[in-house]
mmCIF file of C-alpha atoms in Angstrom:
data_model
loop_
_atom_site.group_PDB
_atom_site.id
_atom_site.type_symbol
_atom_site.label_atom_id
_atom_site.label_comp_id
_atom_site.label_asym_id
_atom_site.label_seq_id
_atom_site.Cartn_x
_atom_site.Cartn_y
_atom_site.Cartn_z
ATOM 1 C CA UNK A 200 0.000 0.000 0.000
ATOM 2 C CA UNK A 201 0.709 3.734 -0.626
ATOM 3 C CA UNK A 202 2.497 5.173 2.647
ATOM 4 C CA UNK A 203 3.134 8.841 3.007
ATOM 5 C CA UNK A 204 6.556 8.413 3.671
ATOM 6 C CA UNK A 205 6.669 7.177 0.299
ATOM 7 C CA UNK A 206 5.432 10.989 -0.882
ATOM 8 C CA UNK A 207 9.099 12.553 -1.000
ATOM 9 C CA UNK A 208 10.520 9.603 -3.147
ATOM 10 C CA UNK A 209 7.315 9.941 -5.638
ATOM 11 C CA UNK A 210 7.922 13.447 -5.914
ATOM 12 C CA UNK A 211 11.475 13.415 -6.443
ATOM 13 C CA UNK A 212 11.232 10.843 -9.478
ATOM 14 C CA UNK A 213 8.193 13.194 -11.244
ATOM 15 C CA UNK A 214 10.239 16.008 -10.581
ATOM 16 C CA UNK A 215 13.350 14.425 -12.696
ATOM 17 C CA UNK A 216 10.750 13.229 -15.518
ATOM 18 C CA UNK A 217 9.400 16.307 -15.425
ATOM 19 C CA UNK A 218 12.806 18.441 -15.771
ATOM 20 C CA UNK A 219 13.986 15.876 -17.799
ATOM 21 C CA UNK A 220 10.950 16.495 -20.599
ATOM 22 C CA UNK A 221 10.817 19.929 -20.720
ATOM 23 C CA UNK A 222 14.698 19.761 -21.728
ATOM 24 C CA UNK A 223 13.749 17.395 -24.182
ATOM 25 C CA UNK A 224 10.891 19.773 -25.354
ATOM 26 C CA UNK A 225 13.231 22.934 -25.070
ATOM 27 C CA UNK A 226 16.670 21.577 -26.660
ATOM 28 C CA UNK A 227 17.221 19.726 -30.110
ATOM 29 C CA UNK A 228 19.650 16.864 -28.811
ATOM 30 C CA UNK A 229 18.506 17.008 -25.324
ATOM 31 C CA UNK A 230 16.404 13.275 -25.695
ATOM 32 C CA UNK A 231 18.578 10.794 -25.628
ATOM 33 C CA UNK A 232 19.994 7.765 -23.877
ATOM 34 C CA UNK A 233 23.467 9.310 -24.305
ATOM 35 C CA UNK A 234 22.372 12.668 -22.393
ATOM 36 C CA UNK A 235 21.361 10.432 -19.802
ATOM 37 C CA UNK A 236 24.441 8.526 -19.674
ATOM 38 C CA UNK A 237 26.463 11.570 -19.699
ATOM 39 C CA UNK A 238 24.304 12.781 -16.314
ATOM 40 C CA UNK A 239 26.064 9.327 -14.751
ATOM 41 C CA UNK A 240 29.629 10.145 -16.018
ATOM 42 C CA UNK A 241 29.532 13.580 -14.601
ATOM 43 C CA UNK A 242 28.505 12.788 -11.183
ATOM 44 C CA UNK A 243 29.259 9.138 -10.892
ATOM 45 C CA UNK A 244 31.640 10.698 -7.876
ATOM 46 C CA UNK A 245 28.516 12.341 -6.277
ATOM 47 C CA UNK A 246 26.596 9.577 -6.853
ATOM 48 C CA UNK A 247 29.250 7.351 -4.577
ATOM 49 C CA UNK A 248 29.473 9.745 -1.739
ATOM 50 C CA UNK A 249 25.815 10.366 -1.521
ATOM 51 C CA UNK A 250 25.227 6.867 -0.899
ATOM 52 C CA UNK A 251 27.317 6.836 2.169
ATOM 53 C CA UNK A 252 25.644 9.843 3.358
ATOM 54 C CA UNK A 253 22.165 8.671 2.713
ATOM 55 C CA UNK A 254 22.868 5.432 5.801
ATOM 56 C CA UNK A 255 24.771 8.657 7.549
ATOM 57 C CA UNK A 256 21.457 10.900 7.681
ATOM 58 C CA UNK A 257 18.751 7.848 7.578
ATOM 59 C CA UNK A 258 20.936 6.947 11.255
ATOM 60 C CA UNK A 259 20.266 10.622 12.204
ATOM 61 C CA UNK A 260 23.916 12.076 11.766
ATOM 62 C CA UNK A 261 25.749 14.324 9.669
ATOM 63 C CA UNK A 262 29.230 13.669 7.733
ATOM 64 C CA UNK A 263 30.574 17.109 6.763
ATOM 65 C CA UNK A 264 34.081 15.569 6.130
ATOM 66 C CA UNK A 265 33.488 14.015 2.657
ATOM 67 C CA UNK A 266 34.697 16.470 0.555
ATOM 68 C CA UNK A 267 37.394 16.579 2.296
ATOM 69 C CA UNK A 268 37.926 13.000 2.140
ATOM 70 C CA UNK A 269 37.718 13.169 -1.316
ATOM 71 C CA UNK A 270 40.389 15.537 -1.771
ATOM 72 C CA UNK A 271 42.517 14.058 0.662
ATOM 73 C CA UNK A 272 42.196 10.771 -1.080
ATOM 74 C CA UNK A 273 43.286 12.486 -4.862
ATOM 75 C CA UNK A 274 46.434 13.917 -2.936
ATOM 76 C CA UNK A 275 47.210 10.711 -1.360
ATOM 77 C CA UNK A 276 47.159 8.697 -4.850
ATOM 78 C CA UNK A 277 48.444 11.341 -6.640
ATOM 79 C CA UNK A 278 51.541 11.401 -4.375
ATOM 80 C CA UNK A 279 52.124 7.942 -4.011
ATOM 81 C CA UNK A 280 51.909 6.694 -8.047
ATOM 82 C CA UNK A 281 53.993 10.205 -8.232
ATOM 83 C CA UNK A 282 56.762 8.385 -6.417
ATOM 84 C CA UNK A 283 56.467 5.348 -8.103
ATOM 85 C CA UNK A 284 53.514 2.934 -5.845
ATOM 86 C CA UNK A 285 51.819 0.366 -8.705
ATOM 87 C CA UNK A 286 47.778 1.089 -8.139
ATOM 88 C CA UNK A 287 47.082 -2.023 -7.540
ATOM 89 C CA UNK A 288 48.687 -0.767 -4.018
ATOM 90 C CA UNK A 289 47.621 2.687 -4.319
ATOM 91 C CA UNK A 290 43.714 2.106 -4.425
ATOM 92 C CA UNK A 291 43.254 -0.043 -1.695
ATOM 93 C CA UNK A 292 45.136 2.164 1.028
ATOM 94 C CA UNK A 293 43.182 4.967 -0.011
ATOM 95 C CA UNK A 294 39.875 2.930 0.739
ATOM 96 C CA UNK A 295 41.468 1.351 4.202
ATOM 97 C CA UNK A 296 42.632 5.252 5.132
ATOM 98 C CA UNK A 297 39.221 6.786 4.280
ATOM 99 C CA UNK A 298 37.189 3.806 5.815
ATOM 100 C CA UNK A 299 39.594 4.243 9.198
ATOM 101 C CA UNK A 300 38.904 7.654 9.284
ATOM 102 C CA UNK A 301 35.100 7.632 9.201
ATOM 103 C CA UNK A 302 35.547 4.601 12.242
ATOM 104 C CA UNK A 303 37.439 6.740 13.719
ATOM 105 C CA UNK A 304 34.711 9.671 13.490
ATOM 106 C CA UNK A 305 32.053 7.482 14.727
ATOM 107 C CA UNK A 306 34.237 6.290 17.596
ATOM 108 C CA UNK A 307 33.955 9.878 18.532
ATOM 109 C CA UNK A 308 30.590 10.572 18.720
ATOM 110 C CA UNK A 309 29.670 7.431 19.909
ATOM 111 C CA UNK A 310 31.999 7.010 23.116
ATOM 112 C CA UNK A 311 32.307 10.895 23.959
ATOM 113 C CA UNK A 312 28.294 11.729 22.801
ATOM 114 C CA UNK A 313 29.430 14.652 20.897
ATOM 115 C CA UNK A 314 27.211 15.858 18.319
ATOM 116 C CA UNK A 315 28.313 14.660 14.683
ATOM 117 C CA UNK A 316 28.203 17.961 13.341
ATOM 118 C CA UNK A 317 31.213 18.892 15.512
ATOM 119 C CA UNK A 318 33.021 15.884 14.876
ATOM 120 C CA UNK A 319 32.732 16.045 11.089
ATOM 121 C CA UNK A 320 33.468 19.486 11.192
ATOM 122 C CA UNK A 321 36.736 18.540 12.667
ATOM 123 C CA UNK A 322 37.128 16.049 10.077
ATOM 124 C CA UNK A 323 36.762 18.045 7.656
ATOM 125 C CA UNK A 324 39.312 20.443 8.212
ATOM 126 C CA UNK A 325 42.092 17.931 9.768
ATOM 127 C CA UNK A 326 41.631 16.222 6.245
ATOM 128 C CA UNK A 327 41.554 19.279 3.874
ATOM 129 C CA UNK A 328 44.348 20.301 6.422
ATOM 130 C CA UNK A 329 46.166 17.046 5.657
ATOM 131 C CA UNK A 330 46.094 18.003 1.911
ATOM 132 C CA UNK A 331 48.251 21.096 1.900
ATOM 133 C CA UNK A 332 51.100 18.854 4.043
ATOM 134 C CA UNK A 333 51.248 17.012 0.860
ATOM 135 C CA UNK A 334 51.358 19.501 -1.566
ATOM 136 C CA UNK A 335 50.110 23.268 -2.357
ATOM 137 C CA UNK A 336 50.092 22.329 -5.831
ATOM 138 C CA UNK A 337 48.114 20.566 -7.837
ATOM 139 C CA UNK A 338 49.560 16.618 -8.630
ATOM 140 C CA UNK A 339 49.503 15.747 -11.858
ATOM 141 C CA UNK A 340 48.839 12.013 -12.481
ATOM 142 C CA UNK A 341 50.258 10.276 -16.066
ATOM 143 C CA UNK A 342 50.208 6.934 -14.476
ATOM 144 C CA UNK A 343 49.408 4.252 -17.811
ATOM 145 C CA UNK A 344 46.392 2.838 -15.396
ATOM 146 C CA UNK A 345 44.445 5.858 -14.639
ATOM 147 C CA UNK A 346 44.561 7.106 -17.782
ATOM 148 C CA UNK A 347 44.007 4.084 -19.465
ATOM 149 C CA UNK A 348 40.899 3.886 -16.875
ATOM 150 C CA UNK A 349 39.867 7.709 -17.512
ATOM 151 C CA UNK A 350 40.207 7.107 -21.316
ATOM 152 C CA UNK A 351 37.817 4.017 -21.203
ATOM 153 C CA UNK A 352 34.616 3.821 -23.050
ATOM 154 C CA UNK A 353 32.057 1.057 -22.115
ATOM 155 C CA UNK A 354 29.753 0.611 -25.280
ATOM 156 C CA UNK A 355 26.182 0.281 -25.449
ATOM 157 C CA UNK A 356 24.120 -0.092 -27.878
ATOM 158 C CA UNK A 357 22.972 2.599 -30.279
ATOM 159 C CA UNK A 358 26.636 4.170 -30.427
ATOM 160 C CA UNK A 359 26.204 5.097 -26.767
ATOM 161 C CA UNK A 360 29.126 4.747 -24.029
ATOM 162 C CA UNK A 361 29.603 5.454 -20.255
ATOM 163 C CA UNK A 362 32.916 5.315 -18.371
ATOM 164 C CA UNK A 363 34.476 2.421 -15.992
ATOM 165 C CA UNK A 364 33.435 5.181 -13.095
ATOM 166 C CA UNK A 365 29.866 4.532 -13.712
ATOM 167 C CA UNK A 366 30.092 0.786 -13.507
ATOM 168 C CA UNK A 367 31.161 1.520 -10.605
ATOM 169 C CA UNK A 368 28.997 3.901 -8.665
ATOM 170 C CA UNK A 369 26.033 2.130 -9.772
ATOM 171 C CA UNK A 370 27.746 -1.279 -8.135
ATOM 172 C CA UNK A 371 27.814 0.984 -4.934
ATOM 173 C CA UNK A 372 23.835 2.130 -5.736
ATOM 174 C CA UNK A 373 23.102 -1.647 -5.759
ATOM 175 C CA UNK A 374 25.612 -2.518 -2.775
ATOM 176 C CA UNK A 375 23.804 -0.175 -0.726
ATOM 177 C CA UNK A 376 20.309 -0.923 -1.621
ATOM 178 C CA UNK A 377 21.314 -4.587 -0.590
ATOM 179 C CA UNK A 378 22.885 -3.438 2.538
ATOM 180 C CA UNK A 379 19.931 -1.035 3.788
ATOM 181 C CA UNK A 380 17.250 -3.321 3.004
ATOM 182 C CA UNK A 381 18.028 -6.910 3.600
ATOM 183 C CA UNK A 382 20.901 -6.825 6.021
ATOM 184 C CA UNK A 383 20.494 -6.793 9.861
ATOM 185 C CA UNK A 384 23.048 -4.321 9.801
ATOM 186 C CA UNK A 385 20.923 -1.739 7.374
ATOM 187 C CA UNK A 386 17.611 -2.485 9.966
ATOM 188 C CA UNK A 387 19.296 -1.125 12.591
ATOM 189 C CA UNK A 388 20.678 2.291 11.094
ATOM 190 C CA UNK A 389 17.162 2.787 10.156
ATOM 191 C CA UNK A 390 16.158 1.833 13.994
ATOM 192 C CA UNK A 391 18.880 4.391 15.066
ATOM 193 C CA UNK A 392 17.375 6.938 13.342
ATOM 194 C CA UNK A 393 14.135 6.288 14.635
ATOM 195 C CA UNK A 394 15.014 6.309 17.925
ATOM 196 C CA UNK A 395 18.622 5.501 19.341
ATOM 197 C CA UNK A 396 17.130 5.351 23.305
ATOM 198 C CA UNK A 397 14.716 2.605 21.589
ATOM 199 C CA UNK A 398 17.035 0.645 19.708
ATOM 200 C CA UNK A 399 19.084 0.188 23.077
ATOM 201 C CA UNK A 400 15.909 -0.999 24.743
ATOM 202 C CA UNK A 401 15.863 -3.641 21.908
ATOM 203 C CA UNK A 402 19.646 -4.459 22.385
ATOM 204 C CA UNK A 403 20.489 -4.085 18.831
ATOM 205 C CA UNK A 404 24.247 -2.656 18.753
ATOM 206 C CA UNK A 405 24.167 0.750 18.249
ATOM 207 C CA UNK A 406 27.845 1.615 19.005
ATOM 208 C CA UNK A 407 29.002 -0.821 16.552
ATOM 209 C CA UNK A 408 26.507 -0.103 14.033
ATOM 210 C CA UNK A 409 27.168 3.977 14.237
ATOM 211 C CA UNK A 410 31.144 3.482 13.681
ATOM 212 C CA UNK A 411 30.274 1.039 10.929
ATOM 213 C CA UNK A 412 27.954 3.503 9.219
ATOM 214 C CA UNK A 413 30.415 6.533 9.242
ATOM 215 C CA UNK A 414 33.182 3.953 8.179
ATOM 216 C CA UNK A 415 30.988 3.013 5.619
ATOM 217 C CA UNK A 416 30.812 6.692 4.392
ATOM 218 C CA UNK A 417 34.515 7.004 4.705
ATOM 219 C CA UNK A 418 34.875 4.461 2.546
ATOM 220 C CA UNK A 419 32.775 5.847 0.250
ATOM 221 C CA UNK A 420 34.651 9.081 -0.033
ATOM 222 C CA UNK A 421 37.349 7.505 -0.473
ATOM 223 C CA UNK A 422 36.128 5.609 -3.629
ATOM 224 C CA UNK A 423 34.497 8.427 -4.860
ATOM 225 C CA UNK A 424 38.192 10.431 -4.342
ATOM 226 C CA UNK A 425 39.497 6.939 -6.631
ATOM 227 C CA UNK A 426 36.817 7.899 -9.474
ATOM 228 C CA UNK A 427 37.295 12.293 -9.053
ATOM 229 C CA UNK A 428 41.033 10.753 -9.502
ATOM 230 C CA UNK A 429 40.062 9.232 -13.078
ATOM 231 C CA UNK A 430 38.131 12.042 -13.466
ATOM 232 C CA UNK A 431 40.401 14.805 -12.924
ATOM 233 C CA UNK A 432 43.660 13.106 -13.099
ATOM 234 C CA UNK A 433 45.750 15.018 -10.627
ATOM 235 C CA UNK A 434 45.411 15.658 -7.042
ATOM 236 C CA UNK A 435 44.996 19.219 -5.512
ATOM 237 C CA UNK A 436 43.771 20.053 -2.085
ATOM 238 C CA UNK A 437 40.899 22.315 -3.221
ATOM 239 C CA UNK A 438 39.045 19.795 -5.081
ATOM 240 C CA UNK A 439 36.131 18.479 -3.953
ATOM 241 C CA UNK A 440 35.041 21.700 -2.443
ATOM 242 C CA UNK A 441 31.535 21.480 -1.430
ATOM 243 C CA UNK A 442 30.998 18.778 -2.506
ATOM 244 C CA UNK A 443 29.442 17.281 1.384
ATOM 245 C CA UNK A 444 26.713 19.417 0.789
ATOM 246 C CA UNK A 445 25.678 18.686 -2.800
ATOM 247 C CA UNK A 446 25.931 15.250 -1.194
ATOM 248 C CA UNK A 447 23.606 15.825 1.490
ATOM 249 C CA UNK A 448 21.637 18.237 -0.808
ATOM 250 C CA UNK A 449 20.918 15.396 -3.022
ATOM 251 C CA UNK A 450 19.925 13.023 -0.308
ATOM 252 C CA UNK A 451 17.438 15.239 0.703
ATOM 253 C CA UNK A 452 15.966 15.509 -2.732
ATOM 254 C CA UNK A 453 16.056 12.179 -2.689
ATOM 255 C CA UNK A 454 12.965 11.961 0.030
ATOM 256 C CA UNK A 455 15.198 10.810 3.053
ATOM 257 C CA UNK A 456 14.631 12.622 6.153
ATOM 258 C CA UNK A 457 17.073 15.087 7.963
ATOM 259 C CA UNK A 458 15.551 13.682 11.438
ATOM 260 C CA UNK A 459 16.554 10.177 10.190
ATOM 261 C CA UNK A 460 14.720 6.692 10.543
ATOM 262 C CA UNK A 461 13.623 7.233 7.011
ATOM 263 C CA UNK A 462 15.446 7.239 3.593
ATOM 264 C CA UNK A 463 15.891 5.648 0.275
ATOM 265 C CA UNK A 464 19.032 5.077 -1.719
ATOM 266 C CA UNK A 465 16.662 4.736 -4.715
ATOM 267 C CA UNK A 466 15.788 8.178 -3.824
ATOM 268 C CA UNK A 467 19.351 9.349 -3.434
ATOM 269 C CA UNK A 468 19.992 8.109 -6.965
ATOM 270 C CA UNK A 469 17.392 10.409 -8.473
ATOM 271 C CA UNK A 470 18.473 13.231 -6.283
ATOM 272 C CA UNK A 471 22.082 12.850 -7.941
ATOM 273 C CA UNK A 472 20.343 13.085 -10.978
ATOM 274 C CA UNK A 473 17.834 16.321 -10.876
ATOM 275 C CA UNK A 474 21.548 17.949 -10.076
ATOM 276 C CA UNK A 475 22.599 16.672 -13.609
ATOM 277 C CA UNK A 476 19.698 17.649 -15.648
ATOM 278 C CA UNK A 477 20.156 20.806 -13.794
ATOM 279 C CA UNK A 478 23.635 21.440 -14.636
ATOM 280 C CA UNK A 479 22.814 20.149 -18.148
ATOM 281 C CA UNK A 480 20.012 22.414 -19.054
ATOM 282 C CA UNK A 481 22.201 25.303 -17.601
ATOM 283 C CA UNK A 482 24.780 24.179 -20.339
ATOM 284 C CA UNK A 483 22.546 23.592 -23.056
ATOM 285 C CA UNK A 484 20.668 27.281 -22.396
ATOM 286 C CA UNK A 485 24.210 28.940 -22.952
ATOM 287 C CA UNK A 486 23.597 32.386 -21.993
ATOM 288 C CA UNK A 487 23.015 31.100 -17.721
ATOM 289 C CA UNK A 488 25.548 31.167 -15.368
ATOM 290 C CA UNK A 489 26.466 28.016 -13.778
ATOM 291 C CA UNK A 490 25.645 29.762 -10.352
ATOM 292 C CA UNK A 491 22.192 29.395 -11.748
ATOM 293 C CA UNK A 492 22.785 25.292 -10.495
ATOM 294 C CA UNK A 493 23.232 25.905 -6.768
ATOM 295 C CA UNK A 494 20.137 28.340 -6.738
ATOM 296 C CA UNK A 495 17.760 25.851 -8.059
ATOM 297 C CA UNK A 496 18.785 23.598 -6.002
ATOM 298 C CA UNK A 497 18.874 25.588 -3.545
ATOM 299 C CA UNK A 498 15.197 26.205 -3.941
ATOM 300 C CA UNK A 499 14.866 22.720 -4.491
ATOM 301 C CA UNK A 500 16.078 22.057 -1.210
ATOM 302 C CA UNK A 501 13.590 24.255 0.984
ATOM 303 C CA UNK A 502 10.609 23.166 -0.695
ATOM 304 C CA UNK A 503 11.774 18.653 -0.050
ATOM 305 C CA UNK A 504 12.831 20.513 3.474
ATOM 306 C CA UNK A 505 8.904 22.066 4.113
ATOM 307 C CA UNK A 506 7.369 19.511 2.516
ATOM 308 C CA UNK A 507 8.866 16.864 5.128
ATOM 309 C CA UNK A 508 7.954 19.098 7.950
ATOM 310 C CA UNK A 509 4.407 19.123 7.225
ATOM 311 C CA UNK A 510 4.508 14.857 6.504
ATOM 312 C CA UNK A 511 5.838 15.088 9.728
ATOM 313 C CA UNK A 512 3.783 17.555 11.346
ATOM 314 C CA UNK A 513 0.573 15.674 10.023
ATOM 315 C CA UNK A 514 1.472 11.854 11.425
ATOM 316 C CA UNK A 515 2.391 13.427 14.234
ATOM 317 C CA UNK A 516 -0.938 14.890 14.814
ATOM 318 C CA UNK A 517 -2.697 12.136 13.490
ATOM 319 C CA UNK A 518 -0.856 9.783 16.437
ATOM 320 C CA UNK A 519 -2.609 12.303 19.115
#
């Protein structure tokens, strides 16, 4: 049956159909499979790191570090293959260092009860911090690998192509749709966002669940750092900026609640995606500024952010 929890999600996919067709109304070119594909290749980075923040908010936190993280991560590889580390070594360090750093953030909050705000705050600026011991200056990567991986083109039928970095973030889409729907582990984070005085009562392991769900999202950064690595080729410490909250703009959109206990990575997915037809009917207009992207979504954002206050508001009054 229809829940109204289910409202946000519903909206958020007629709202990218909807955006979606007036492009293709609007702009010769604009409807077609490769457009959407394109949407994928340009944000399959976003796409990664807004699945780790999607279990981060549905559990009722915050991860402000993931930009960060991201950055960080670029450096790290950059700096390493620079000096001569195969990638087969390169990659999975990056993924241990990121996933020990977002344990490491939910050991925090967890043992010392300190709002996660704070604590990814910190995080964010110890790792952006961590960038400019590195380097100042951009990294340039000419590694064989990541170029050969940057220069890839998957074909599909038709004449259309995506990149090796969309094969990947849609494995994580998948991944965590698996994880926060038929795993023990994904029931509890949406218990913990329900209520985490409840979930105790039930004895399900909240301590170990909250470091595993900002490790989780440390891990995720750090993958999507891998792909903005393929992406940009080079590591610098300022890129990545913002990016933690188009990430938690986007899960939002997506229908998941900033009060946590309810969220959907489906919805996440199509959140990602409004931001890309955005930014592509920007580009196709020509004569808008690109600044035009982060006020629609910004407007975006407060109407997904009034319209779950009043879902809210109205179970809430229909429980009295």
């Amino acid at each position: 049956m229809f829940k109204k929890q289910h409202i946000p999600i519903m909206v958020t996919i007629g709202l990218f159909m909807l955006m979606f067709a007036i492009g293709s109304f609007r702009y010769t070119g604009f409807f077609s499979l490769q457009v959407l594909m394109n949407l994928l290749i340009d944000n399959a980075f976003l796409l990664i790191v807004a699945v780790g923040m999607t279990f981060v908010i549905i559990s009722g936190g915050i991860d402000l570090s993931v930009g960060s993280v991201i950055a960080f991560t670029t450096m790290v590889s950059a700096s390493l293959v620079h000096a001569g580390w195969p990638p087969g070594l390169v990659i999975p360090l990056v993924l241990v260092i990121g996933s020990l750093f977002g344990w490491g953030m939910g050991a925090i909050i967890h043992y010392f009860k300190i709002e996660p705000f704070i604590v990814t705050l910190s995080g964010m600026f110890l790792a952006r911090g961590l960038c400019y011991l590195i380097s100042i200056n951009t990294i340039t990567i000419d590694n064989s690998f990541y170029t050969s991986v940057a220069q890839t083109k998957i074909r599909l039928p038709g004449g259309n192509f995506v990149s090796i970095s969309v094969i990947i973030a849609l494995l994580v889409v998948f991944l965590g749709f698996y994880i926060a729907h038929y795993t023990r582990f994904g029931r509890t984070t949406y218990a913990l966002g329900g209520s985490e005085q409840s979930s105790l009562l039930m004895g399900l392991p909240v301590g170990r669940t909250k470091m595993l769900i900002y490790a989780f999202s440390g891990f995720c950064s750090a993958l999507a750092g891998v792909v903005f690595t393929f992406y940009m080729l080079s590591g610098y410490g300022l890129h990545a900026m913002g990016m933690e909250l188009d990430a938690i703009a986007a899960v939002v959109i997506g229908g998941t609640l900033l009060t946590g206990g309810v969220g959907y990575i489906v919805g996440t997915f199509f959140g990602v995606m409004i931001q890309g037809v955005i930014q592509t009917i920007i580009s196709f207009e020509g004569t808008l500024s690109s600044w035009w992207t982060k006020i629609i979504i910004g407007i975006l954002l407060f109407m997904f952010i009034i319209l779950q206050r009043l879902l809210s508001q109205r179970r809430w009054m229909q429980r009295r």
